[in-house]
PDB file of C-alpha atoms in Angstrom:
ATOM      1  CA  MET F 498       1.121  19.560  -0.312  1.00  0.00           C
ATOM      2  CA  LEU F 499      -1.968  19.730   0.160  1.00  0.00           C
ATOM      3  CA  SER F 500      -3.565  16.150  -0.335  1.00  0.00           C
ATOM      4  CA  THR F 501      -2.965  12.480  -1.546  1.00  0.00           C
ATOM      5  CA  SER F 502      -5.851   9.604  -2.079  1.00  0.00           C
ATOM      6  CA  MET F 503      -5.595   6.209  -2.270  1.00  0.00           C
ATOM      7  CA  LEU F 504      -7.776   3.785  -4.922  1.00  0.00           C
ATOM      8  CA  GLY F 505      -6.820   0.121  -4.503  1.00  0.00           C
ATOM      9  CA  TRP F 506      -7.835  -3.881  -4.473  1.00  0.00           C
ATOM     10  CA  GLY F 507      -7.337  -7.061  -2.866  1.00  0.00           C
ATOM     11  CA  GLY F 508      -7.794  -9.375  -5.214  1.00  0.00           C
ATOM     12  CA  PRO F 509      -8.753 -13.165  -2.940  1.00  0.00           C
ATOM     13  CA  TRP F 510     -10.953 -10.840  -0.333  1.00  0.00           C
ATOM     14  CA  GLY F 511     -13.925 -10.642  -3.096  1.00  0.00           C
ATOM     15  CA  ALA F 512     -16.921 -12.627  -3.849  1.00  0.00           C
ATOM     16  CA  THR F 513     -15.463 -15.691  -5.326  1.00  0.00           C
ATOM     17  CA  TYR F 514     -12.282 -18.171  -3.526  1.00  0.00           C
ATOM     18  CA  ASP F 515     -10.199 -20.638  -4.419  1.00  0.00           C
ATOM     19  CA  ASP F 516      -8.654 -23.706  -3.709  1.00  0.00           C
ATOM     20  CA  ASP F 517      -5.162 -21.585  -2.472  1.00  0.00           C
ATOM     21  CA  HIS F 518      -6.365 -19.303  -0.515  1.00  0.00           C
ATOM     22  CA  ALA F 519      -9.239 -20.022   1.140  1.00  0.00           C
ATOM     23  CA  TYR F 520      -7.456 -18.858   4.798  1.00  0.00           C
ATOM     24  CA  VAL F 521      -7.857 -16.189   4.093  1.00  0.00           C
ATOM     25  CA  LEU F 522     -11.704 -16.077   4.854  1.00  0.00           C
ATOM     26  CA  ASP F 523     -10.832 -16.563   8.354  1.00  0.00           C
ATOM     27  CA  VAL F 524     -10.596 -13.159   9.888  1.00  0.00           C
ATOM     28  CA  THR F 525      -8.434 -15.740  12.542  1.00  0.00           C
ATOM     29  CA  SER F 526      -5.548 -16.196  10.666  1.00  0.00           C
ATOM     30  CA  GLY F 527      -4.624 -13.089   9.817  1.00  0.00           C
ATOM     31  CA  ALA F 528      -4.285 -12.348   6.302  1.00  0.00           C
ATOM     32  CA  THR F 529      -6.892  -9.605   5.719  1.00  0.00           C
ATOM     33  CA  LEU F 530      -7.587  -6.920   3.331  1.00  0.00           C
ATOM     34  CA  LEU F 531      -6.567  -4.968   6.353  1.00  0.00           C
ATOM     35  CA  SER F 532      -3.396  -6.798   7.447  1.00  0.00           C
ATOM     36  CA  ILE F 533      -1.425  -6.845   3.560  1.00  0.00           C
ATOM     37  CA  PRO F 534      -2.922  -4.653   0.623  1.00  0.00           C
ATOM     38  CA  PHE F 535      -3.827  -1.949   2.660  1.00  0.00           C
ATOM     39  CA  GLY F 536      -0.877  -2.814   4.857  1.00  0.00           C
ATOM     40  CA  HIS F 537       1.572  -3.080   2.544  1.00  0.00           C
ATOM     41  CA  SER F 538      -0.240   0.101   0.030  1.00  0.00           C
ATOM     42  CA  VAL F 539      -0.553   2.751   3.907  1.00  0.00           C
ATOM     43  CA  ASP F 540       3.163   1.369   5.011  1.00  0.00           C
ATOM     44  CA  ALA F 541       3.927   2.599   1.016  1.00  0.00           C
ATOM     45  CA  LEU F 542       1.623   6.206   2.207  1.00  0.00           C
ATOM     46  CA  ALA F 543       4.052   7.069   5.276  1.00  0.00           C
ATOM     47  CA  MET F 544       7.545   6.779   3.749  1.00  0.00           C
ATOM     48  CA  VAL F 545       6.960   8.654   0.980  1.00  0.00           C
ATOM     49  CA  LEU F 546       4.715  11.145   2.956  1.00  0.00           C
ATOM     50  CA  GLY F 547       4.791  10.259   6.193  1.00  0.00           C
ATOM     51  CA  GLU F 548       2.457   9.558   9.437  1.00  0.00           C
ATOM     52  CA  PHE F 549      -0.862   9.880   9.553  1.00  0.00           C
ATOM     53  CA  ARG F 550      -1.316  12.698  12.748  1.00  0.00           C
ATOM     54  CA  GLU F 551      -5.576  10.995  13.521  1.00  0.00           C
ATOM     55  CA  VAL F 552      -7.488   8.897  11.401  1.00  0.00           C
ATOM     56  CA  SER F 553     -11.019   7.918  10.567  1.00  0.00           C
ATOM     57  CA  ALA F 554     -12.334   4.478   9.640  1.00  0.00           C
ATOM     58  CA  HIS F 555     -14.415   2.381   7.990  1.00  0.00           C
ATOM     59  CA  ILE F 556     -14.000  -1.572   7.815  1.00  0.00           C
ATOM     60  CA  GLU F 557     -17.090  -3.930   6.510  1.00  0.00           C
ATOM     61  CA  ASN F 558     -17.640  -7.300   5.273  1.00  0.00           C
ATOM     62  CA  LEU F 559     -21.179  -7.072   3.248  1.00  0.00           C
ATOM     63  CA  ARG F 560     -20.128 -10.582   1.539  1.00  0.00           C
ATOM     64  CA  PRO F 561     -20.445 -12.297   4.671  1.00  0.00           C
ATOM     65  CA  GLU F 562     -20.891 -16.150   1.992  1.00  0.00           C
ATOM     66  CA  VAL F 563     -18.611 -16.111  -0.635  1.00  0.00           C
ATOM     67  CA  THR F 564     -18.813 -19.101  -3.711  1.00  0.00           C
ATOM     68  CA  HIS F 565     -16.254 -20.940  -5.460  1.00  0.00           C
ATOM     69  CA  VAL F 566     -14.424 -19.993  -8.365  1.00  0.00           C
ATOM     70  CA  THR F 567     -14.714 -23.752  -9.341  1.00  0.00           C
ATOM     71  CA  SER F 568     -17.411 -25.770  -7.813  1.00  0.00           C
ATOM     72  CA  GLY F 569     -19.697 -23.423  -6.785  1.00  0.00           C
ATOM     73  CA  ALA F 570     -19.890 -24.215  -2.698  1.00  0.00           C
ATOM     74  CA  VAL F 571     -20.375 -21.879  -0.720  1.00  0.00           C
ATOM     75  CA  ALA F 572     -18.571 -20.536   2.025  1.00  0.00           C
ATOM     76  CA  ALA F 573     -18.385 -18.021   5.039  1.00  0.00           C
ATOM     77  CA  LYS F 574     -15.976 -15.106   4.800  1.00  0.00           C
ATOM     78  CA  SER F 575     -15.206 -12.909   8.550  1.00  0.00           C
ATOM     79  CA  THR F 576     -12.479 -10.721   6.808  1.00  0.00           C
ATOM     80  CA  GLU F 577     -13.337  -7.337   5.763  1.00  0.00           C
ATOM     81  CA  GLY F 578     -13.868  -6.139   1.168  1.00  0.00           C
ATOM     82  CA  GLN F 579     -14.153  -2.806   2.138  1.00  0.00           C
ATOM     83  CA  ILE F 580     -11.748  -0.438   4.555  1.00  0.00           C
ATOM     84  CA  ALA F 581     -12.318   3.746   4.071  1.00  0.00           C
ATOM     85  CA  VAL F 582      -9.775   6.161   6.275  1.00  0.00           C
ATOM     86  CA  THR F 583      -9.360   9.226   5.959  1.00  0.00           C
ATOM     87  CA  GLY F 584      -7.201  11.514   7.915  1.00  0.00           C
ATOM     88  CA  LEU F 585      -4.288  14.163   8.733  1.00  0.00           C
ATOM     89  CA  LEU F 586      -0.984  12.968   7.598  1.00  0.00           C
ATOM     90  CA  GLU F 587       1.411  15.051  10.739  1.00  0.00           C
ATOM     91  CA  SER F 588       1.840  17.658   7.496  1.00  0.00           C
ATOM     92  CA  GLY F 589      -1.549  18.598   8.069  1.00  0.00           C
ATOM     93  CA  ALA F 590      -2.318  17.664   3.974  1.00  0.00           C
ATOM     94  CA  VAL F 591      -5.471  15.338   4.577  1.00  0.00           C
ATOM     95  CA  ALA F 592      -5.127  11.867   3.055  1.00  0.00           C
ATOM     96  CA  ALA F 593      -7.993   9.128   1.827  1.00  0.00           C
ATOM     97  CA  MET F 594      -7.828   5.587   1.409  1.00  0.00           C
ATOM     98  CA  HIS F 595     -10.325   3.253  -0.344  1.00  0.00           C
ATOM     99  CA  PHE F 596      -9.941  -0.272  -0.764  1.00  0.00           C
ATOM    100  CA  ARG F 597     -11.725  -3.071  -1.899  1.00  0.00           C
ATOM    101  CA  GLY F 598     -11.451  -7.036  -1.692  1.00  0.00           C
ATOM    102  CA  GLY F 599     -12.091  -8.309  -5.612  1.00  0.00           C
ATOM    103  CA  THR F 600     -10.839  -6.974  -8.744  1.00  0.00           C
ATOM    104  CA  SER F 601     -12.013  -3.969 -10.646  1.00  0.00           C
ATOM    105  CA  ARG F 602     -12.554  -3.302 -14.215  1.00  0.00           C
ATOM    106  CA  ALA F 603     -12.338   0.150 -13.912  1.00  0.00           C
ATOM    107  CA  THR F 604      -9.104   1.448 -11.299  1.00  0.00           C
ATOM    108  CA  GLY F 605      -7.460  -0.733 -10.201  1.00  0.00           C
ATOM    109  CA  PHE F 606      -4.091   1.265  -8.082  1.00  0.00           C
ATOM    110  CA  HIS F 607      -4.372   4.918  -8.414  1.00  0.00           C
ATOM    111  CA  TRP F 608      -2.362   7.117  -6.280  1.00  0.00           C
ATOM    112  CA  GLU F 609      -2.497  10.798  -6.236  1.00  0.00           C
ATOM    113  CA  ILE F 610      -0.863  13.129  -4.663  1.00  0.00           C
ATOM    114  CA  ASN F 611      -1.864  16.530  -4.988  1.00  0.00           C
ATOM    115  CA  GLY F 612       0.216  20.063  -3.683  1.00  0.00           C
ATOM    116  CA  THR F 613       0.986  23.711  -4.180  1.00  0.00           C
ATOM    117  CA  ARG F 614       3.098  23.376  -7.280  1.00  0.00           C
ATOM    118  CA  GLY F 615       1.701  20.720  -9.341  1.00  0.00           C
ATOM    119  CA  ASP F 616       0.045  17.025  -8.756  1.00  0.00           C
ATOM    120  CA  LEU F 617       1.642  13.865  -9.102  1.00  0.00           C
ATOM    121  CA  VAL F 618      -0.141   9.876  -9.979  1.00  0.00           C
ATOM    122  CA  VAL F 619       1.004   6.282  -9.066  1.00  0.00           C
ATOM    123  CA  LYS F 620      -0.216   4.085 -11.198  1.00  0.00           C
ATOM    124  CA  ALA F 621       0.604   0.213 -11.597  1.00  0.00           C
ATOM    125  CA  ASP F 622      -0.066  -2.272 -13.678  1.00  0.00           C
ATOM    126  CA  HIS F 623      -1.535  -5.458 -11.294  1.00  0.00           C
ATOM    127  CA  ASP F 624      -4.449  -4.147  -8.971  1.00  0.00           C
ATOM    128  CA  LEU F 625      -1.359  -5.776  -5.953  1.00  0.00           C
ATOM    129  CA  TRP F 626       1.120  -2.371  -7.027  1.00  0.00           C
ATOM    130  CA  TRP F 627       4.116  -3.848  -5.006  1.00  0.00           C
ATOM    131  CA  MET F 628       4.305  -7.303  -7.726  1.00  0.00           C
ATOM    132  CA  GLY F 629       4.039  -5.270 -10.863  1.00  0.00           C
ATOM    133  CA  ARG F 630       5.778  -1.694 -12.756  1.00  0.00           C
ATOM    134  CA  LEU F 631       4.588   1.534 -11.516  1.00  0.00           C
ATOM    135  CA  ARG F 632       4.264   4.218 -13.694  1.00  0.00           C
ATOM    136  CA  LEU F 633       4.693   8.015 -12.400  1.00  0.00           C
ATOM    137  CA  TYR F 634       3.023  10.897 -13.255  1.00  0.00           C
ATOM    138  CA  GLY F 635       3.614  14.524 -12.282  1.00  0.00           C
ATOM    139  CA  ALA F 636       2.660  18.126 -14.230  1.00  0.00           C
ATOM    140  CA  ARG F 637       3.252  20.914 -12.694  1.00  0.00           C
ATOM    141  CA  GLY F 638       2.368  24.709 -12.803  1.00  0.00           C
ATOM    142  CA  ASN F 639      -0.007  25.468 -16.474  1.00  0.00           C
ATOM    143  CA  ASP F 640       1.133  22.631 -17.637  1.00  0.00           C
ATOM    144  CA  GLY F 641      -2.458  21.157 -19.336  1.00  0.00           C
ATOM    145  CA  GLY F 642      -2.254  17.850 -18.062  1.00  0.00           C
ATOM    146  CA  LEU F 643       0.185  14.754 -17.111  1.00  0.00           C
ATOM    147  CA  THR F 644       3.183  13.543 -18.411  1.00  0.00           C
ATOM    148  CA  GLU F 645       4.722  10.072 -17.539  1.00  0.00           C
ATOM    149  CA  LEU F 646       8.408  11.268 -15.440  1.00  0.00           C
ATOM    150  CA  PRO F 647      11.375   8.825 -15.888  1.00  0.00           C
ATOM    151  CA  VAL F 648      13.084   6.654 -12.953  1.00  0.00           C
ATOM    152  CA  PRO F 649      16.488   8.701 -12.202  1.00  0.00           C
ATOM    153  CA  ASP F 650      18.939   6.126 -12.460  1.00  0.00           C
ATOM    154  CA  ARG F 651      20.018   6.036  -9.309  1.00  0.00           C
ATOM    155  CA  TYR F 652      17.174   4.251  -8.179  1.00  0.00           C
ATOM    156  CA  ARG F 653      18.150   1.466  -9.809  1.00  0.00           C
ATOM    157  CA  ARG F 654      20.686   0.661  -6.725  1.00  0.00           C
ATOM    158  CA  SER F 655      22.862  -0.698 -10.158  1.00  0.00           C
ATOM    159  CA  LEU F 656      20.536  -3.725 -10.739  1.00  0.00           C
ATOM    160  CA  THR F 657      21.080  -3.756 -14.792  1.00  0.00           C
ATOM    161  CA  GLN F 658      20.433  -7.395 -14.665  1.00  0.00           C
ATOM    162  CA  TRP F 659      16.970  -6.072 -14.616  1.00  0.00           C
ATOM    163  CA  THR F 660      16.741  -3.004 -16.779  1.00  0.00           C
ATOM    164  CA  GLY F 661      13.775  -3.588 -18.516  1.00  0.00           C
ATOM    165  CA  ARG F 662      12.388  -5.994 -16.556  1.00  0.00           C
ATOM    166  CA  SER F 663      11.071  -4.270 -13.686  1.00  0.00           C
ATOM    167  CA  ALA F 664       6.803  -5.943 -15.356  1.00  0.00           C
ATOM    168  CA  GLU F 665       8.386  -9.300 -13.251  1.00  0.00           C
ATOM    169  CA  PRO F 666       7.194  -9.217  -9.427  1.00  0.00           C
ATOM    170  CA  ALA F 667      10.901  -9.765  -8.184  1.00  0.00           C
ATOM    171  CA  TYR F 668      12.120  -6.800  -9.173  1.00  0.00           C
ATOM    172  CA  ASN F 669      11.191  -4.515  -6.318  1.00  0.00           C
ATOM    173  CA  VAL F 670      12.322  -7.227  -3.951  1.00  0.00           C
ATOM    174  CA  ALA F 671      15.903  -7.188  -6.062  1.00  0.00           C
ATOM    175  CA  HIS F 672      15.725  -3.280  -4.602  1.00  0.00           C
ATOM    176  CA  GLU F 673      14.691  -4.172  -1.472  1.00  0.00           C
ATOM    177  CA  TYR F 674      17.775  -6.648  -0.958  1.00  0.00           C
ATOM    178  CA  ALA F 675      20.056  -4.376  -3.226  1.00  0.00           C
ATOM    179  CA  LEU F 676      19.179  -1.238  -0.743  1.00  0.00           C
ATOM    180  CA  LEU F 677      19.612  -4.253   2.505  1.00  0.00           C
ATOM    181  CA  ARG F 678      22.862  -5.148   1.081  1.00  0.00           C
ATOM    182  CA  GLU F 679      23.638  -1.246   1.384  1.00  0.00           C
ATOM    183  CA  GLN F 680      22.411  -0.777   4.912  1.00  0.00           C
ATOM    184  CA  ILE F 681      24.827  -3.581   6.224  1.00  0.00           C
ATOM    185  CA  THR F 682      28.077  -2.971   4.359  1.00  0.00           C
ATOM    186  CA  ALA F 683      27.344   1.046   5.655  1.00  0.00           C
ATOM    187  CA  SER F 684      27.287   2.513   2.240  1.00  0.00           C
ATOM    188  CA  LEU F 685      24.562   3.733   1.837  1.00  0.00           C
ATOM    189  CA  PRO F 686      24.543   8.211   2.054  1.00  0.00           C
ATOM    190  CA  PRO F 687      23.676   9.323   5.603  1.00  0.00           C
ATOM    191  CA  ASP F 688      20.600   9.809   7.226  1.00  0.00           C
ATOM    192  CA  THR F 689      18.672   7.713   5.435  1.00  0.00           C
ATOM    193  CA  ASP F 690      16.441   4.844   5.960  1.00  0.00           C
ATOM    194  CA  GLY F 691      14.327   3.436   3.271  1.00  0.00           C
ATOM    195  CA  VAL F 692      14.403  -0.788   5.296  1.00  0.00           C
ATOM    196  CA  PRO F 693      11.945  -1.441   6.968  1.00  0.00           C
ATOM    197  CA  ASP F 694      12.868  -3.220  10.081  1.00  0.00           C
ATOM    198  CA  PHE F 695      11.047  -5.520  12.888  1.00  0.00           C
ATOM    199  CA  ARG F 696      10.506  -2.177  14.524  1.00  0.00           C
ATOM    200  CA  HIS F 697       9.068  -0.587  11.927  1.00  0.00           C
ATOM    201  CA  ALA F 698       6.606  -4.243  10.420  1.00  0.00           C
ATOM    202  CA  VAL F 699       5.590  -3.152  14.663  1.00  0.00           C
ATOM    203  CA  ARG F 700       5.213   0.405  14.190  1.00  0.00           C
ATOM    204  CA  ARG F 701       3.158  -0.413  11.202  1.00  0.00           C
ATOM    205  CA  HIS F 702       0.889  -3.005  12.759  1.00  0.00           C
ATOM    206  CA  ARG F 703       0.081  -0.616  15.185  1.00  0.00           C
ATOM    207  CA  MET F 704      -0.590   1.665  12.883  1.00  0.00           C
ATOM    208  CA  LEU F 705      -3.901  -0.905  11.784  1.00  0.00           C
ATOM    209  CA  GLU F 706      -4.972  -1.809  15.077  1.00  0.00           C
ATOM    210  CA  GLN F 707      -5.705   1.629  16.068  1.00  0.00           C
ATOM    211  CA  ILE F 708      -7.313   1.963  12.859  1.00  0.00           C
ATOM    212  CA  ARG F 709      -9.095  -0.801  13.635  1.00  0.00           C
ATOM    213  CA  GLU F 710      -9.745   0.263  17.010  1.00  0.00           C
ATOM    214  CA  ALA F 711     -11.236   4.156  14.935  1.00  0.00           C
ATOM    215  CA  ALA F 712     -14.051   1.223  12.766  1.00  0.00           C
ATOM    216  CA  ARG F 713     -14.901   0.177  15.986  1.00  0.00           C
ATOM    217  CA  THR F 714     -15.307   2.704  17.058  1.00  0.00           C
ATOM    218  CA  GLY F 715     -16.980   5.393  15.096  1.00  0.00           C
ATOM    219  CA  ARG F 716     -14.388   7.971  16.270  1.00  0.00           C
ATOM    220  CA  LYS F 717     -11.435   9.873  14.905  1.00  0.00           C
ATOM    221  CA  VAL F 718      -8.273   7.845  16.766  1.00  0.00           C
ATOM    222  CA  THR F 719      -5.108   9.938  16.956  1.00  0.00           C
ATOM    223  CA  LEU F 720      -1.701   7.687  16.450  1.00  0.00           C
ATOM    224  CA  ALA F 721       0.566   7.314  18.671  1.00  0.00           C
ATOM    225  CA  GLN F 722       3.858   8.360  18.049  1.00  0.00           C
ATOM    226  CA  GLN F 723       5.849   6.371  16.463  1.00  0.00           C
ATOM    227  CA  GLY F 724       9.076   5.981  18.165  1.00  0.00           C
ATOM    228  CA  SER F 725       6.530   5.315  21.705  1.00  0.00           C
TER     229      SER F 725
END
């Protein structure tokens, strides 16, 4: 692998807010663009391609005031609305991620992986990609363009009742529970690790704290070893 780039949005952290999401305006709530949309996305990237070795970051709040969608009331916002992270993965590949608050008229979610033999692209129906259907596209060798790639049946985990329902938010959750069931019943193949646990969560939140530190200091940060 040579490089990867990911572009995404996080709806509630844009120019407007509603009553249900007023709490995300306050950075002390912990419900931020970094901890939720970016956190889910960098976790997926790391689980697929490997952990980051080092990062540089910019985290900015360019909209310190936002407007209520119906009343027009103006509220202060202390959470970030722009996150740009670049770095190297443990494999040596170059990685770039840019997440923005709000919604897009152009590109919602786009994840590209470039290798010596070809390219892969992941697209989503929903800006918050883990809540909707994902589509995988690929090309290799002398292919002139990308082709949509079907999901192999083995990844459906025998959840036949969910066939054709991949656009529903519960689809991904159902498969995660199926994976957890297989771990509990010891039916997973040897050395298979796809079920996050509390140790995984601690590692990921430590990583997010290091990314925030890189943005605060303006310096490149070498990430802590995942086992530490």
